Amino acid sequence: MNVALVKNDTGIAASSVFSAAAGRLPGTGKVADIRREAFAAFERTGLPHRRIEEWKYTDLRALVREVLPLAGLPDAAALSRARAAVASVAIEGATKLVLIDGVVAADLSDLSALPAGVTVRTLRAVLDDQSNDARGDLLLTKASDPMLSLNAALATDGVVITVADGAQLSAPLQLIHVATAAKSARYSRSHLRVGQGARATLVENSIAVDGAAAYQANDAAVISVGDDAALSHVRLMRDATDALNVSSELVTVGARSKLSLFNMTSGGAVSRLQVFFTMAGEGSELIVNGVNLLRDKQHGDLTLVVDHAVPGCTSRENFRAVLDDRAHSVFQGRIIVRPHAQKTDGKMMTRALLLSDEAESDSKPELEIFADDVSCGHGATAGALDDSLLFYLQARGLPEKQAQALLVQAFVGEAIEAIEDDGLRERVIASAQDWLETRA
């Protein structure tokens, strides 16, 4: 019996996009083979949909329907428009690494003025290096996910950062993604290795210039934190109001190390941050805090998988969502404790604040425990502002919107206060206040 496989419209469009982009993608030989294999893996599924459990609440086949063509290389006009956008988010003293529509912009980046102990190469340069064909491994990931596969197939550029053993960075590294194109897609993949005993801070921004609309962003980061090291990672995502942003991170944490991740999403029509953590060294600590500030019909998804593969590690996940109008927030958190990972201490908590009767929050915390000497727990709540507190503030002369803003600030404050750097914390608070002030 002959069976004919019929592709859906998404599959046909994606095939055309991959074929059209092939001549622009860096790397040949093994790199090209890996790209083809990754795209074949994506084609077997197509855009993620509700029948895939991990994507149950974020059905891209229904939300975005198609894969857009690859954005063109940024020209002089795009660089000029991006320069002002970069200046608006640049941190004084930070080492700036700027990607425009998925391509490293050397003119806007500090590639030649790096702090001691830091080396940076562009992903394109590494993959194009004919003497280093094996570096196709930079496109490989252990996690199985259709959007990661699509990223591996179409990754145009990115940065490969190495922080040397023992380096103590006094200022942040700042990775800035700028969208300038409309109705097109960008794909970047960056790598960060923090060496043994090193200390570093990475700030990541996603922004758009005027005229960048209806674009798709698929960015990935592979992060390795060495033994006795510390990394603080702060992400601020303010994409165009009609954009799609799917960001993936694969993080490995060594022994006796500390990793802090904070993410705040306040832009984009559809956004998802998915992070796959592996606690690979004993005695390490993971702290994750997230805030979604969503309005209109925005859809924001935070999906975390924390794999405790060794004994004696601690993880804490704390998520807050503030939803207005018909916004939809999703939190999926899974803690996995392997059979030999005794003395694991893992906890997660998600809370949603609904400012409208039409807002929606979906929470799915999970525990998969295969060891018996552990302390693990999770919780989830959703509700409206406390009427008695609102009345108390209004009775003392505050207008309703201002009273609501104070309560919202207190609600998200616990997550934001976890940022250790005072300057970064104030920057995040200011961004949250901007969102509150623009509420209708």
Coordinates of C-alpha atoms in Angstrom, one line a residue:
M1 CA 0.0 0.0 0.0
N2 CA 1.4 3.4 -1.0
V3 CA 1.0 6.2 1.6
A4 CA 1.3 9.9 0.5
L5 CA 2.3 12.4 3.1
V6 CA 0.6 15.7 2.6
K7 CA 2.2 18.8 4.2
N8 CA 0.1 21.4 5.8
D9 CA 0.5 25.0 4.6
T10 CA 3.0 25.8 7.4
G11 CA 5.3 22.9 6.2
I12 CA 5.2 24.2 2.6
A13 CA 6.0 27.7 3.6
A14 CA 8.8 26.7 5.9
S15 CA 10.4 24.5 3.1
S16 CA 10.4 27.5 0.8
V17 CA 12.0 29.7 3.5
F18 CA 14.8 27.2 4.2
S19 CA 15.5 26.8 0.5
A20 CA 15.6 30.5 -0.1
A21 CA 17.9 31.1 2.9
A22 CA 20.4 28.4 2.2
G23 CA 22.8 30.5 0.3
R24 CA 23.0 33.1 3.1
L25 CA 23.6 30.8 6.0
P26 CA 27.2 30.4 7.3
G27 CA 29.0 27.1 7.2
T28 CA 29.5 24.2 4.8
G29 CA 30.2 20.5 5.1
K30 CA 29.3 19.2 8.5
V31 CA 27.6 22.5 9.5
A32 CA 25.4 22.3 6.4
D33 CA 24.6 18.7 7.2
I34 CA 23.5 19.6 10.8
R35 CA 21.3 22.4 9.4
R36 CA 19.5 20.0 7.0
E37 CA 19.0 17.5 9.8
A38 CA 17.6 20.2 12.1
F39 CA 15.2 21.4 9.5
A40 CA 14.0 17.8 8.8
A41 CA 13.4 17.5 12.5
F42 CA 11.3 20.7 12.4
E43 CA 9.4 19.5 9.4
R44 CA 8.3 16.4 11.1
T45 CA 6.3 18.5 13.5
G46 CA 5.9 21.9 11.9
L47 CA 5.0 24.9 14.1
P48 CA 4.3 23.7 17.6
H49 CA 0.6 23.1 18.4
R50 CA -1.7 22.1 21.2
R51 CA -1.2 18.4 20.6
I52 CA 2.4 18.8 21.8
E53 CA 2.1 18.8 25.6
E54 CA 4.9 21.3 26.2
W55 CA 3.1 23.7 23.8
K56 CA -0.5 23.0 24.9
Y57 CA -1.2 26.6 25.9
T58 CA 0.9 28.3 23.1
D59 CA -0.4 26.9 19.9
L60 CA 1.8 28.7 17.3
R61 CA 0.0 26.9 14.4
A62 CA -3.1 28.8 15.5
L63 CA -1.4 32.0 16.7
V64 CA 1.0 32.8 13.9
R65 CA 0.2 30.1 11.2
E66 CA 3.3 30.5 9.1
V67 CA 7.1 30.8 9.1
L68 CA 8.1 34.2 7.6
P69 CA 11.1 34.6 5.2
L70 CA 14.5 35.4 6.6
A71 CA 15.2 39.1 7.1
G72 CA 17.6 40.8 4.8
L73 CA 21.0 41.9 5.8
P74 CA 20.9 45.3 7.6
D75 CA 21.8 48.2 5.4
A76 CA 23.0 51.7 6.3
A77 CA 19.5 52.9 6.9
A78 CA 18.8 50.0 9.3
L79 CA 22.1 50.8 11.2
S80 CA 21.1 54.4 11.5
R81 CA 17.7 53.6 12.9
A82 CA 19.1 51.0 15.2
R83 CA 21.7 53.3 16.7
A84 CA 19.2 55.5 18.4
A85 CA 17.3 52.4 19.7
V86 CA 20.5 51.0 21.1
A87 CA 21.3 54.3 22.9
S88 CA 17.9 54.2 24.6
V89 CA 18.7 50.9 26.4
A90 CA 22.5 51.0 26.6
I91 CA 24.0 50.6 30.1
E92 CA 26.9 53.0 30.9
G93 CA 30.1 51.1 31.2
A94 CA 28.7 47.8 29.8
T95 CA 30.3 45.9 26.9
K96 CA 27.7 46.2 24.1
L97 CA 27.1 43.4 21.6
V98 CA 24.4 44.4 19.1
L99 CA 22.5 42.2 16.7
I100 CA 20.3 43.8 14.1
D101 CA 17.7 41.5 12.6
G102 CA 19.8 38.5 13.8
V103 CA 23.2 39.8 12.4
V104 CA 26.0 41.1 14.5
A105 CA 26.5 44.9 13.9
A106 CA 30.2 45.4 14.5
D107 CA 29.9 49.2 14.2
L108 CA 27.5 49.3 17.1
S109 CA 29.2 46.7 19.2
D110 CA 32.3 46.9 21.5
L111 CA 34.1 44.0 19.9
S112 CA 37.5 45.6 20.1
A113 CA 37.2 47.1 23.6
L114 CA 36.6 44.0 25.6
P115 CA 37.4 43.7 29.4
A116 CA 40.3 41.6 30.5
G117 CA 39.4 37.9 30.4
V118 CA 36.7 38.1 27.8
T119 CA 36.9 37.0 24.2
V120 CA 34.1 37.4 21.7
R121 CA 33.7 35.9 18.2
T122 CA 30.7 36.1 15.9
L123 CA 28.9 32.8 15.2
R124 CA 29.1 33.5 11.5
A125 CA 32.9 33.7 11.6
V126 CA 33.3 30.5 13.6
L127 CA 31.0 28.5 11.3
D128 CA 32.6 29.9 8.2
D129 CA 36.1 29.0 9.4
Q130 CA 37.0 26.2 7.0
S131 CA 39.8 24.9 9.3
N132 CA 37.3 24.4 12.1
D133 CA 34.5 22.4 10.5
A134 CA 33.7 20.5 13.6
R135 CA 32.3 23.7 15.2
G136 CA 29.0 22.7 13.7
D137 CA 28.4 21.4 17.3
L138 CA 27.5 25.0 18.1
L139 CA 24.2 24.3 16.4
L140 CA 23.5 21.1 18.3
T141 CA 21.3 20.9 21.4
K142 CA 20.3 18.0 23.5
A143 CA 16.8 19.4 24.1
S144 CA 14.2 18.2 21.6
D145 CA 12.0 21.1 20.5
P146 CA 10.7 22.2 17.1
M147 CA 11.6 25.9 17.5
L148 CA 15.1 25.0 18.6
S149 CA 15.4 22.8 15.5
L150 CA 14.2 25.6 13.3
N151 CA 16.7 27.9 15.0
A152 CA 19.6 25.5 14.3
A153 CA 18.5 25.3 10.7
L154 CA 18.3 29.0 10.1
A155 CA 20.7 30.6 12.6
T156 CA 22.3 33.5 10.7
D157 CA 24.7 34.9 13.3
G158 CA 25.2 35.3 17.1
V159 CA 28.1 35.8 19.5
V160 CA 30.4 33.3 21.1
I161 CA 31.6 34.7 24.4
T162 CA 34.2 33.2 26.7
V163 CA 34.8 34.5 30.2
A164 CA 38.2 33.1 31.3
D165 CA 38.7 31.1 34.5
G166 CA 38.9 33.4 37.5
A167 CA 37.8 36.6 35.6
Q168 CA 35.9 39.0 37.7
L169 CA 33.9 41.3 35.5
S170 CA 33.0 44.7 37.1
A171 CA 30.6 45.8 34.4
P172 CA 27.9 43.8 32.5
L173 CA 28.0 42.3 29.1
Q174 CA 25.0 43.6 27.3
L175 CA 23.5 41.7 24.3
I176 CA 21.0 43.8 22.4
H177 CA 18.7 42.4 19.8
V178 CA 17.2 45.1 17.5
A179 CA 14.4 44.5 15.0
T180 CA 14.3 46.9 12.1
A181 CA 12.6 44.8 9.4
A182 CA 8.9 44.1 8.9
K183 CA 7.1 40.9 8.0
S184 CA 10.3 38.8 8.2
A185 CA 12.1 36.5 10.6
R186 CA 15.4 36.6 12.4
Y187 CA 17.4 33.6 13.8
S188 CA 20.3 34.0 16.1
R189 CA 22.2 31.7 18.3
S190 CA 24.7 32.8 21.0
H191 CA 27.0 30.9 23.3
L192 CA 28.4 32.0 26.7
R193 CA 31.0 30.1 28.7
V194 CA 31.7 31.4 32.2
G195 CA 35.0 29.8 33.3
Q196 CA 35.8 28.2 36.6
G197 CA 35.8 30.7 39.5
A198 CA 34.6 33.6 37.2
R199 CA 32.0 36.2 37.9
A200 CA 29.9 37.9 35.2
T201 CA 26.6 39.7 34.5
L202 CA 24.8 39.4 31.2
V203 CA 22.0 41.8 30.3
E204 CA 19.9 40.9 27.3
N205 CA 17.4 43.3 25.6
S206 CA 15.0 42.8 22.7
I207 CA 13.7 46.0 21.2
A208 CA 12.3 47.3 17.9
V209 CA 12.6 50.5 16.0
D210 CA 9.7 52.4 14.5
G211 CA 8.5 50.6 11.4
A212 CA 9.6 47.1 12.6
A213 CA 6.3 45.3 12.6
A214 CA 4.8 41.8 12.3
Y215 CA 8.3 40.2 12.5
Q216 CA 9.3 36.9 14.0
A217 CA 12.2 36.4 16.4
N218 CA 13.7 33.0 17.2
D219 CA 16.8 33.5 19.3
A220 CA 18.7 30.9 21.3
A221 CA 21.4 31.0 23.9
V222 CA 23.6 28.1 25.1
I223 CA 25.2 29.0 28.5
S224 CA 27.7 27.1 30.5
V225 CA 28.6 28.1 34.1
G226 CA 31.9 26.5 35.4
D227 CA 32.6 25.3 38.9
D228 CA 32.7 27.9 41.7
A229 CA 31.5 30.5 39.2
A230 CA 28.6 33.0 39.3
L231 CA 26.4 34.4 36.5
S232 CA 23.6 36.9 36.8
H233 CA 21.4 37.1 33.7
V234 CA 18.8 39.8 33.3
R235 CA 16.4 39.9 30.3
L236 CA 14.2 42.8 29.3
M237 CA 11.9 42.0 26.3
R238 CA 10.0 44.9 24.7
D239 CA 9.3 43.8 21.1
A240 CA 6.9 45.5 18.7
T241 CA 3.3 45.0 19.7
D242 CA 2.5 42.7 16.8
A243 CA 5.7 40.6 16.9
L244 CA 6.4 37.0 17.7
N245 CA 9.4 36.2 20.0
V246 CA 10.4 32.7 20.9
S247 CA 13.6 32.6 22.9
S248 CA 15.3 29.4 24.1
E249 CA 18.1 28.9 26.5
L250 CA 20.0 25.8 27.4
V251 CA 22.0 26.2 30.6
T252 CA 24.4 23.9 32.4
V253 CA 25.5 24.8 35.9
G254 CA 28.7 23.4 37.4
A255 CA 29.6 22.6 41.0
R256 CA 29.3 25.1 43.8
S257 CA 28.1 27.8 41.4
K258 CA 25.3 30.3 41.4
L259 CA 23.1 31.3 38.5
S260 CA 20.5 34.0 38.8
L261 CA 18.0 34.6 35.9
F262 CA 15.5 37.4 35.7
N263 CA 13.1 37.9 32.8
M264 CA 10.5 40.6 32.2
T265 CA 8.3 40.6 29.1
S266 CA 6.2 43.6 28.3
G267 CA 6.1 43.6 24.5
G268 CA 5.2 41.4 21.6
A269 CA 1.9 40.0 20.5
V270 CA 3.1 36.4 21.2
S271 CA 6.2 35.6 23.3
R272 CA 7.7 32.5 24.9
L273 CA 10.8 32.1 26.9
Q274 CA 11.8 28.5 27.3
V275 CA 14.8 27.6 29.5
F276 CA 16.2 24.1 30.0
F277 CA 18.5 24.0 33.1
T278 CA 20.8 21.2 34.0
M279 CA 22.3 21.2 37.5
A280 CA 25.4 19.3 36.6
G281 CA 27.6 20.0 39.6
E282 CA 27.0 19.4 43.3
G283 CA 26.3 22.2 45.7
S284 CA 25.0 24.7 43.2
E285 CA 22.2 27.3 43.4
L286 CA 19.7 28.4 40.8
I287 CA 17.4 31.4 41.3
V288 CA 14.8 32.2 38.6
N289 CA 12.4 35.2 38.7
G290 CA 10.1 36.3 36.0
V291 CA 7.5 39.0 35.4
N292 CA 4.9 39.2 32.6
L293 CA 3.2 42.6 32.1
L294 CA 0.6 42.0 29.4
R295 CA -2.4 43.9 28.0
D296 CA -4.7 44.0 25.0
K297 CA -4.5 40.5 23.4
Q298 CA -0.9 39.8 24.3
H299 CA 0.1 36.2 24.9
G300 CA 3.2 35.6 27.1
D301 CA 4.6 32.1 28.0
L302 CA 7.4 31.3 30.4
T303 CA 8.4 27.6 30.4
L304 CA 11.1 26.2 32.6
V305 CA 12.6 22.8 33.0
V306 CA 15.1 22.3 35.9
D307 CA 16.9 19.0 35.8
H308 CA 18.6 18.2 39.1
A309 CA 21.1 15.6 37.8
V310 CA 23.4 15.5 40.9
P311 CA 23.0 15.7 44.7
G312 CA 22.9 18.8 46.9
C313 CA 21.6 21.5 44.6
T314 CA 19.0 24.2 45.3
S315 CA 16.6 25.8 42.9
R316 CA 14.0 28.5 43.4
E317 CA 11.5 29.7 40.7
N318 CA 9.3 32.7 41.4
F319 CA 7.0 34.0 38.7
R320 CA 4.5 37.0 38.6
A321 CA 2.0 37.9 35.8
V322 CA 0.0 41.1 35.6
L323 CA -2.8 40.8 33.0
D324 CA -5.1 43.5 31.7
D325 CA -7.8 43.5 28.9
R326 CA -7.8 40.1 27.2
A327 CA -4.2 39.2 27.8
H328 CA -3.1 35.6 28.3
S329 CA -0.2 34.5 30.5
V330 CA 1.2 30.9 30.7
F331 CA 3.6 29.5 33.2
Q332 CA 5.0 25.9 32.9
G333 CA 7.6 24.8 35.4
R334 CA 9.0 21.3 35.8
I335 CA 11.5 20.2 38.4
I336 CA 13.1 16.8 37.7
V337 CA 15.1 15.1 40.4
R338 CA 17.2 12.2 39.2
P339 CA 17.6 9.0 41.2
H340 CA 21.0 9.9 42.5
A341 CA 20.2 13.6 43.2
Q342 CA 19.6 13.2 46.9
K343 CA 19.5 16.3 49.2
T344 CA 17.8 18.3 46.4
D345 CA 15.9 21.4 47.5
G346 CA 13.6 22.7 44.7
K347 CA 10.6 25.0 44.9
M348 CA 8.5 27.0 42.5
M349 CA 5.7 29.5 42.9
T350 CA 3.6 31.3 40.3
R351 CA 1.1 34.1 40.9
A352 CA -1.1 35.9 38.5
L353 CA -2.9 39.2 39.0
L354 CA -5.9 39.7 36.7
L355 CA -6.9 43.4 36.2
S356 CA -9.7 42.4 33.8
D357 CA -12.5 39.8 33.8
E358 CA -11.4 38.7 30.3
A359 CA -7.8 38.1 31.2
E360 CA -6.5 34.5 31.4
S361 CA -3.8 32.8 33.3
D362 CA -2.7 29.2 32.8
S363 CA -0.2 27.6 35.3
K364 CA 1.2 24.1 35.1
P365 CA 3.8 23.4 37.8
E366 CA 5.2 19.9 37.8
L367 CA 7.5 17.7 40.0
E368 CA 9.1 14.6 38.7
I369 CA 11.0 13.1 41.7
F370 CA 13.0 9.8 41.5
A371 CA 14.9 10.3 44.8
D372 CA 13.6 9.9 48.3
D373 CA 15.7 12.4 50.3
V374 CA 14.6 15.6 48.9
S375 CA 12.6 18.8 49.7
C376 CA 10.5 19.9 46.8
G377 CA 7.2 21.9 46.4
H378 CA 5.2 24.1 44.1
G379 CA 2.2 26.5 44.3
A380 CA 0.0 28.6 42.0
T381 CA -2.5 31.4 42.7
A382 CA -4.5 33.7 40.5
G383 CA -6.8 36.6 41.5
A384 CA -7.8 40.2 41.3
L385 CA -6.6 43.2 43.2
D386 CA -7.7 43.3 46.8
D387 CA -10.8 45.6 47.0
S388 CA -10.2 46.6 50.6
L389 CA -6.6 47.7 49.8
L390 CA -7.9 49.7 46.8
F391 CA -10.5 51.3 49.0
Y392 CA -7.9 52.2 51.6
L393 CA -5.7 53.9 49.1
Q394 CA -8.5 55.7 47.4
A395 CA -9.9 56.9 50.7
R396 CA -6.7 58.7 51.2
G397 CA -7.0 60.7 48.0
L398 CA -5.3 58.5 45.4
P399 CA -7.0 58.1 42.0
E400 CA -8.0 54.6 41.1
K401 CA -5.3 54.1 38.5
Q402 CA -2.6 55.3 40.8
A403 CA -3.9 53.1 43.6
Q404 CA -3.9 50.1 41.3
A405 CA -0.3 51.0 40.1
L406 CA 1.0 51.0 43.7
L407 CA -0.6 47.6 44.4
V408 CA 0.8 46.2 41.1
Q409 CA 4.3 47.5 41.9
A410 CA 4.1 45.7 45.3
F411 CA 2.9 42.5 43.6
V412 CA 5.8 42.3 41.1
G413 CA 8.3 43.8 43.6
E414 CA 9.3 40.5 45.2
A415 CA 10.5 39.1 41.8
I416 CA 12.3 42.4 40.9
E417 CA 14.0 42.7 44.3
A418 CA 15.9 39.5 43.6
I419 CA 18.1 41.4 41.2
E420 CA 21.3 42.0 43.2
D421 CA 22.8 44.9 41.1
D422 CA 21.2 48.2 42.3
G423 CA 21.5 49.9 38.9
L424 CA 19.9 47.0 37.0
R425 CA 17.2 46.7 39.6
E426 CA 16.3 50.4 39.3
R427 CA 16.3 50.0 35.5
V428 CA 13.8 47.1 35.7
I429 CA 11.6 49.0 38.1
A430 CA 11.6 52.0 35.7
S431 CA 10.6 49.7 32.9
A432 CA 7.7 48.3 34.9
Q433 CA 6.6 51.8 35.9
D434 CA 6.6 52.8 32.2
W435 CA 4.2 50.0 31.5
L436 CA 1.9 51.0 34.3
E437 CA 1.9 54.6 33.3
T438 CA 0.7 53.7 29.7
R439 CA -2.3 51.7 31.0
A440 CA -5.5 53.2 29.6

